[in-house]
Short mmCIF file of C-alpha atoms and ligand atoms in Angstrom, two decimals:
data_model
loop_
_atom_site.label_atom_id
_atom_site.label_comp_id
_atom_site.label_asym_id
_atom_site.label_seq_id
_atom_site.Cartn_x
_atom_site.Cartn_y
_atom_site.Cartn_z
CA GLY U 9 -9.88 108.89 17.41
CA GLU U 10 -7.19 106.37 18.15
CA VAL U 11 -7.79 103.86 20.86
CA SER U 12 -6.37 100.74 22.25
CA ALA U 13 -7.69 98.11 24.59
CA THR U 14 -5.36 95.63 26.18
CA PRO U 15 -6.89 92.16 26.36
CA GLU U 16 -5.97 89.87 29.23
CA PRO U 17 -4.49 86.62 27.94
CA ASN U 18 -6.47 83.50 28.72
CA GLU U 19 -5.38 80.32 27.01
CA SER U 20 -8.38 80.31 24.73
CA GLU U 21 -9.34 83.93 24.30
CA TYR U 22 -8.23 87.54 24.46
CA LEU U 23 -10.40 89.67 26.73
CA SER U 24 -10.55 93.45 26.70
CA PRO U 25 -12.22 95.86 29.15
CA VAL U 26 -15.31 97.50 27.63
CA SER U 27 -17.42 100.25 29.22
CA ILE U 28 -21.19 99.92 28.69
CA GLY U 29 -23.37 102.62 30.20
CA GLY U 30 -20.51 103.31 32.60
CA GLN U 31 -20.19 99.67 33.70
CA THR U 32 -16.94 97.84 32.80
CA LEU U 33 -16.96 94.22 31.63
CA ASN U 34 -14.19 92.03 30.17
CA LEU U 35 -15.34 90.90 26.72
CA ASP U 36 -13.89 88.37 24.27
CA PHE U 37 -13.13 90.21 21.01
CA ASP U 38 -14.20 87.86 18.25
CA THR U 39 -13.71 88.57 14.54
CA GLY U 40 -15.60 85.30 13.84
CA SER U 41 -18.98 86.55 15.07
CA ALA U 42 -20.98 89.80 15.06
CA ASP U 43 -22.96 89.96 18.32
CA LEU U 44 -22.03 92.13 21.30
CA TRP U 45 -23.59 90.29 24.23
CA VAL U 46 -23.03 90.51 27.97
CA PHE U 47 -23.72 88.59 31.16
CA SER U 48 -26.61 90.43 32.79
CA THR U 49 -28.45 90.70 36.07
CA SER U 50 -31.34 88.90 34.31
CA LEU U 51 -29.35 85.66 34.60
CA SER U 52 -29.69 83.37 37.60
CA SER U 53 -27.16 84.07 40.34
CA SER U 54 -25.71 80.58 39.80
CA SER U 55 -25.05 81.49 36.13
CA ILE U 56 -23.58 84.86 37.06
CA GLY U 57 -21.15 83.41 39.62
CA GLN U 58 -17.90 85.44 39.52
CA HIS U 59 -18.80 87.19 36.28
CA ALA U 60 -19.38 90.93 35.96
CA ALA U 61 -23.07 91.27 35.03
CA PHE U 62 -24.47 94.30 33.20
CA ASP U 63 -27.45 95.90 34.93
CA PRO U 64 -29.47 98.06 32.48
CA SER U 65 -31.48 99.55 35.36
CA LYS U 66 -28.28 101.17 36.64
CA SER U 67 -27.40 102.83 33.32
CA SER U 68 -28.79 106.33 32.79
CA THR U 69 -28.22 106.03 29.03
CA TRP U 70 -29.86 102.62 28.52
CA GLU U 71 -32.66 102.44 25.92
CA ASP U 72 -34.79 99.30 25.54
CA TYR U 73 -35.40 97.74 22.12
CA PRO U 74 -38.93 96.45 22.79
CA GLY U 75 -39.75 93.05 21.29
CA ALA U 76 -36.22 92.41 20.02
CA SER U 77 -34.34 89.20 20.84
CA TRP U 78 -31.16 87.36 19.92
CA GLN U 79 -29.89 83.78 20.00
CA ILE U 80 -26.41 82.63 18.99
CA MET U 81 -24.80 79.19 18.62
CA TYR U 82 -21.04 78.95 18.10
CA GLY U 83 -19.18 76.24 16.22
CA ASP U 84 -18.05 74.61 19.48
CA GLY U 85 -21.68 74.08 20.52
CA SER U 86 -21.72 76.89 23.09
CA GLY U 87 -24.46 79.47 22.91
CA ALA U 88 -26.45 82.27 24.55
CA SER U 89 -29.69 84.21 24.03
CA GLY U 90 -31.73 87.09 25.42
CA THR U 91 -33.10 90.59 24.89
CA VAL U 92 -31.71 93.79 23.34
CA GLY U 93 -31.23 97.49 24.07
CA PHE U 94 -28.93 100.37 23.17
CA ASP U 95 -26.29 102.10 25.26
CA VAL U 96 -23.04 104.05 25.13
CA VAL U 97 -20.18 101.59 24.51
CA GLU U 98 -16.57 102.69 24.89
CA VAL U 99 -13.46 100.68 24.01
CA GLY U 100 -10.09 102.24 24.84
CA GLY U 101 -11.20 105.66 23.62
CA ALA U 102 -13.57 105.04 20.69
CA THR U 103 -17.20 105.59 21.68
CA ALA U 104 -20.33 104.25 20.00
CA SER U 105 -23.07 106.50 21.39
CA ARG U 106 -26.01 104.16 20.60
CA GLN U 107 -24.64 100.62 20.27
CA ALA U 108 -26.92 97.58 20.24
CA VAL U 109 -26.14 95.63 23.42
CA GLU U 110 -27.45 92.09 23.74
CA ILE U 111 -28.51 91.15 27.26
CA ALA U 112 -28.03 87.45 28.05
CA THR U 113 -30.96 85.81 29.81
CA LYS U 114 -29.53 82.34 29.00
CA VAL U 115 -25.89 81.23 28.57
CA SER U 116 -24.50 77.71 28.05
CA SER U 117 -22.37 76.06 30.71
CA SER U 118 -19.01 76.72 29.02
CA PHE U 119 -19.60 80.47 29.37
CA VAL U 120 -20.59 80.13 33.03
CA SER U 121 -17.37 78.24 33.78
CA ASP U 122 -15.15 80.65 31.77
CA VAL U 123 -15.03 83.13 34.64
CA ASN U 124 -12.70 85.60 32.90
CA ASN U 125 -15.18 86.28 30.14
CA ASP U 126 -18.24 88.48 30.74
CA GLY U 127 -19.47 88.23 27.15
CA LEU U 128 -18.41 88.79 23.57
CA LEU U 129 -17.73 91.75 21.33
CA GLY U 130 -18.22 90.57 17.75
CA LEU U 131 -15.96 92.11 15.11
CA GLY U 132 -17.36 90.20 12.12
CA PHE U 133 -19.87 91.73 9.68
CA SER U 134 -23.40 92.61 10.86
CA LYS U 135 -25.01 90.42 8.21
CA ILE U 136 -24.44 87.55 10.69
CA ASN U 137 -25.69 89.51 13.71
CA THR U 138 -28.48 87.40 15.28
CA ILE U 139 -30.79 90.18 16.52
CA GLU U 140 -34.44 89.77 15.46
CA PRO U 141 -36.44 91.46 13.92
CA GLN U 142 -33.49 93.46 12.48
CA PRO U 143 -29.71 92.73 12.66
CA GLN U 144 -27.78 95.59 14.29
CA LYS U 145 -24.32 97.04 13.61
CA THR U 146 -21.21 95.76 15.37
CA PHE U 147 -19.20 98.12 17.56
CA PHE U 148 -16.62 98.52 14.77
CA GLU U 149 -19.33 99.37 12.18
CA SER U 150 -20.83 101.90 14.63
CA VAL U 151 -17.54 103.76 15.21
CA LEU U 152 -16.12 103.33 11.67
CA PRO U 153 -17.29 106.74 10.33
CA LYS U 154 -15.61 108.53 13.25
CA LEU U 155 -12.23 106.80 13.02
CA ASP U 156 -9.19 108.49 11.46
CA GLN U 157 -8.64 105.27 9.47
CA PRO U 158 -11.44 102.66 8.94
CA VAL U 159 -9.41 99.90 10.59
CA PHE U 160 -8.80 97.92 13.73
CA THR U 161 -5.65 95.96 14.48
CA ALA U 162 -5.06 92.87 16.57
CA ASP U 163 -1.66 92.23 18.11
CA LEU U 164 -2.19 88.98 20.02
CA GLU U 165 0.60 87.58 22.12
CA ASP U 166 1.33 84.22 23.67
CA ASP U 167 0.63 84.39 27.41
CA ALA U 168 1.18 88.11 27.40
CA ALA U 169 -1.38 90.85 27.00
CA GLY U 170 -2.25 91.48 23.33
CA THR U 171 -3.74 94.72 22.02
CA TYR U 172 -6.69 95.73 19.85
CA GLU U 173 -6.49 99.23 18.41
CA PHE U 174 -9.26 101.07 16.54
CA GLY U 175 -8.66 103.85 14.02
CA ARG U 176 -4.96 103.58 13.30
CA VAL U 177 -2.21 101.19 12.23
CA ASP U 178 0.73 101.50 14.62
CA THR U 179 3.59 100.87 12.20
CA THR U 180 6.03 100.47 15.09
CA LYS U 181 4.22 97.22 15.97
CA TYR U 182 5.46 95.28 12.94
CA THR U 183 8.53 94.74 10.76
CA GLY U 184 8.81 94.29 7.00
CA MET U 185 5.79 94.63 4.75
CA LEU U 186 2.08 94.23 5.47
CA HIS U 187 0.76 91.38 3.30
CA VAL U 188 -2.78 92.50 2.36
CA THR U 189 -5.50 90.41 0.73
CA PRO U 190 -9.03 91.40 -0.32
CA VAL U 191 -11.80 90.09 1.95
CA ASP U 192 -15.13 88.64 0.75
CA SER U 193 -17.58 89.57 3.53
CA SER U 194 -20.60 87.89 1.88
CA ASN U 195 -20.63 85.12 4.54
CA GLY U 196 -20.21 87.72 7.31
CA PHE U 197 -16.57 86.80 8.00
CA TRP U 198 -13.14 88.32 7.29
CA GLU U 199 -12.78 85.66 4.58
CA PHE U 200 -10.01 85.44 1.98
CA ALA U 201 -8.51 82.99 -0.52
CA SER U 202 -6.15 80.35 0.87
CA THR U 203 -5.24 77.54 -1.53
CA ALA U 204 -1.72 76.59 -0.49
CA TYR U 205 0.13 75.45 2.61
CA SER U 206 3.67 74.52 3.62
CA ILE U 207 5.15 71.81 5.82
CA GLY U 208 8.78 72.07 6.86
CA GLY U 209 9.35 74.79 4.26
CA THR U 210 7.93 72.85 1.28
CA THR U 211 4.81 74.39 -0.30
CA TYR U 212 1.84 72.33 -1.51
CA GLN U 213 -1.45 73.20 -3.22
CA ASN U 214 -4.52 72.73 -1.01
CA SER U 215 -6.91 70.60 -3.08
CA GLY U 216 -9.69 70.90 -0.49
CA ALA U 217 -10.87 74.16 1.08
CA SER U 218 -10.13 77.29 -0.93
CA THR U 219 -10.85 80.04 1.59
CA ALA U 220 -10.14 80.85 5.23
CA ILE U 221 -11.38 83.30 7.83
CA ALA U 222 -9.34 85.31 10.33
CA ASP U 223 -11.00 84.39 13.62
CA THR U 224 -9.69 85.84 16.89
CA GLY U 225 -12.44 83.97 18.77
CA THR U 226 -11.01 80.57 17.93
CA SER U 227 -7.89 79.23 19.60
CA LEU U 228 -6.82 76.74 16.97
CA LEU U 229 -5.82 76.69 13.29
CA LEU U 230 -8.52 74.60 11.56
CA VAL U 231 -7.41 73.61 8.05
CA ASP U 232 -8.81 71.30 5.36
CA ASP U 233 -8.87 67.71 6.67
CA ASN U 234 -6.46 66.55 3.94
CA VAL U 235 -3.99 69.26 4.95
CA ALA U 236 -4.17 68.29 8.65
CA GLN U 237 -3.62 64.63 7.67
CA ALA U 238 -0.60 65.59 5.53
CA PHE U 239 0.85 67.66 8.36
CA TYR U 240 0.57 64.98 11.06
CA ALA U 241 1.96 62.36 8.67
CA GLN U 242 5.22 64.20 9.37
CA VAL U 243 4.83 64.14 13.18
CA GLN U 244 6.21 60.88 14.56
CA GLY U 245 3.72 59.03 16.79
CA SER U 246 0.80 61.33 16.00
CA GLN U 247 -2.73 59.94 15.85
CA LEU U 248 -6.26 61.24 15.42
CA SER U 249 -7.83 60.69 18.86
CA ARG U 250 -11.62 60.74 19.11
CA THR U 251 -11.38 61.10 22.91
CA ALA U 252 -9.08 64.11 22.64
CA GLY U 253 -11.14 65.49 19.74
CA GLY U 254 -8.25 65.78 17.29
CA TYR U 255 -4.64 64.96 16.49
CA VAL U 256 -2.37 64.20 19.44
CA TYR U 257 1.29 63.21 19.57
CA PRO U 258 4.07 62.55 22.08
CA CYS U 259 5.09 65.89 23.60
CA SER U 260 8.69 64.92 22.76
CA ALA U 261 7.91 64.65 19.03
CA GLN U 262 9.69 66.86 16.49
CA VAL U 263 6.98 69.12 15.00
CA PRO U 264 7.73 70.69 11.58
CA ASP U 265 7.00 74.35 10.76
CA PHE U 266 3.54 74.79 9.21
CA GLY U 267 2.40 77.61 6.92
CA VAL U 268 -0.85 78.68 5.26
CA GLN U 269 -1.33 81.01 2.30
CA ILE U 270 -2.94 84.37 3.02
CA GLY U 271 -4.73 85.52 -0.15
CA SER U 272 -3.82 84.47 -3.68
CA SER U 273 -0.67 86.62 -3.78
CA GLY U 274 1.44 83.71 -2.60
CA PHE U 275 2.39 84.91 0.89
CA ILE U 276 2.64 81.94 3.26
CA ALA U 277 2.21 82.76 6.97
CA THR U 278 4.34 80.31 8.93
CA ILE U 279 4.13 78.99 12.49
CA PRO U 280 7.34 77.57 13.95
CA GLY U 281 6.86 73.89 14.83
CA SER U 282 7.79 74.73 18.43
CA ASP U 283 4.67 76.98 18.69
CA ILE U 284 2.19 74.43 17.36
CA THR U 285 1.45 72.42 20.48
CA PHE U 286 -1.79 73.71 22.04
CA ALA U 287 -2.09 71.73 25.26
CA GLU U 288 -0.75 68.75 27.18
CA VAL U 289 -3.51 66.17 27.61
CA GLY U 290 -1.64 63.99 30.11
CA GLN U 291 0.70 60.98 30.05
CA GLY U 292 3.22 62.94 27.93
CA THR U 293 0.66 63.36 25.15
CA CYS U 294 0.14 66.72 23.48
CA PHE U 295 -2.82 68.13 21.51
CA GLY U 296 -1.88 69.95 18.31
CA GLY U 297 -2.82 73.58 17.56
CA VAL U 298 -3.35 72.58 13.91
CA GLN U 299 -6.49 70.51 13.41
CA GLY U 300 -8.92 69.58 10.61
CA ASN U 301 -12.02 71.73 10.02
CA GLY U 302 -14.22 68.62 9.86
CA GLY U 303 -14.91 68.92 6.14
CA GLY U 304 -16.35 72.45 5.94
CA GLY U 305 -15.26 74.46 2.90
CA ILE U 306 -13.91 77.26 5.06
CA GLN U 307 -10.68 77.08 7.08
CA ILE U 308 -10.57 78.94 10.41
CA PHE U 309 -7.32 80.73 11.17
CA GLY U 310 -7.45 81.35 14.91
CA ASP U 311 -5.05 82.49 17.61
CA VAL U 312 -2.42 79.77 16.93
CA LEU U 313 -1.69 81.62 13.68
CA LEU U 314 -2.77 85.18 14.54
CA LYS U 315 -0.55 85.49 17.61
CA GLN U 316 2.52 85.03 15.36
CA TYR U 317 1.67 88.22 13.43
CA PHE U 318 0.35 91.77 13.59
CA ALA U 319 -3.09 91.82 11.92
CA VAL U 320 -4.92 94.72 10.23
CA PHE U 321 -8.66 94.47 9.59
CA ASN U 322 -9.70 97.20 7.12
CA GLY U 323 -13.44 97.92 7.03
CA GLY U 324 -12.96 100.69 4.46
CA ASN U 325 -11.72 98.63 1.52
CA GLU U 326 -12.62 95.23 3.15
CA SER U 327 -9.18 93.73 3.33
CA PHE U 328 -7.09 91.74 5.80
CA GLY U 329 -3.37 92.23 6.26
CA ILE U 330 -0.66 90.61 8.37
CA ALA U 331 2.95 91.41 9.03
CA ALA U 332 5.79 89.87 10.98
CA LYS U 333 6.49 91.43 14.37
N1 46X A 12 -16.61 77.77 18.15
C1 46X A 12 -16.33 78.82 17.97
C2 46X A 12 -16.00 80.17 17.77
C3 46X A 12 -15.49 80.69 16.58
N2 46X A 12 -15.21 80.02 15.45
N3 46X A 12 -15.27 82.01 16.73
N4 46X A 12 -15.66 82.34 17.98
C4 46X A 12 -16.09 81.24 18.62
N5 46X A 12 -16.53 81.27 19.89
C5 46X A 12 -16.68 82.53 20.59
C6 46X A 12 -17.21 82.15 21.95
C7 46X A 12 -17.32 80.66 21.99
C8 46X A 12 -16.83 80.12 20.69
#
């Protein structure tokens, strides 16, 4: 089938309505993780707050997974944990009839305060699913055999609703060609080669990290530390601020275009300098959307990059493609 779910824009995530056992929650679609977990009625009422909380006792199709548990920690230090069951999960129009659903019995404070987000729907590979004693399939892996095409697409927008679609590539959503690169899923991510970058239209080889992941669950574009340093060397007045947690600069500064290579074919995906500022941090100082990855070997290409393009995640031949829109 062909389906689409329209995520609500929130400065740091794209939420989409998901039906679980007939209950609708807004989940953060995250290609950088592989757990589908939800706020639940097992949480304290102070943790639930304004969130929608899934209540398994009210679902006629709920099935417990006795003795199973999960616990996840994200790169930003946030985390959650709990118990597991199976239920009917429907996104847009694709239905997984017996999807592993992870019930949160604990969530960290950043999830409590992010009131728009009732949990996550992981779109990474199930080898990084955290369910014990046995990792379970993601929603995409569950519905894959039933889809017309083994794909999902992400069309994220700036401050406007984006769209995830499962089972088809809507060719009216992009212009020009789709630049496709093979994906190496062995780390559980949509990971591909990326060994070059461009600043102000000049291309350079990236001597540090050699791969990157497409990560819709991250807001920023986290590149090799040397690349971030080279970029901000061309932004007047920029500095690496420990208090801000990254590079900041005067909001009036001229920011050059920045590009990163997608795959080894040579295609450089470019972000206009005017779209690189992520947030104002006060006193006319701005926080950049491009930051260092802190020395890890993998670069994380999040929404700052992805919202400039139409993205195709192909679970059939394990490839990632982007096109201008
Ligand atoms: N950090 C981090 C992170 C990431 N790299 N992908 N998704 C993430 N999160 C999803 C919910 C909180 C953080």
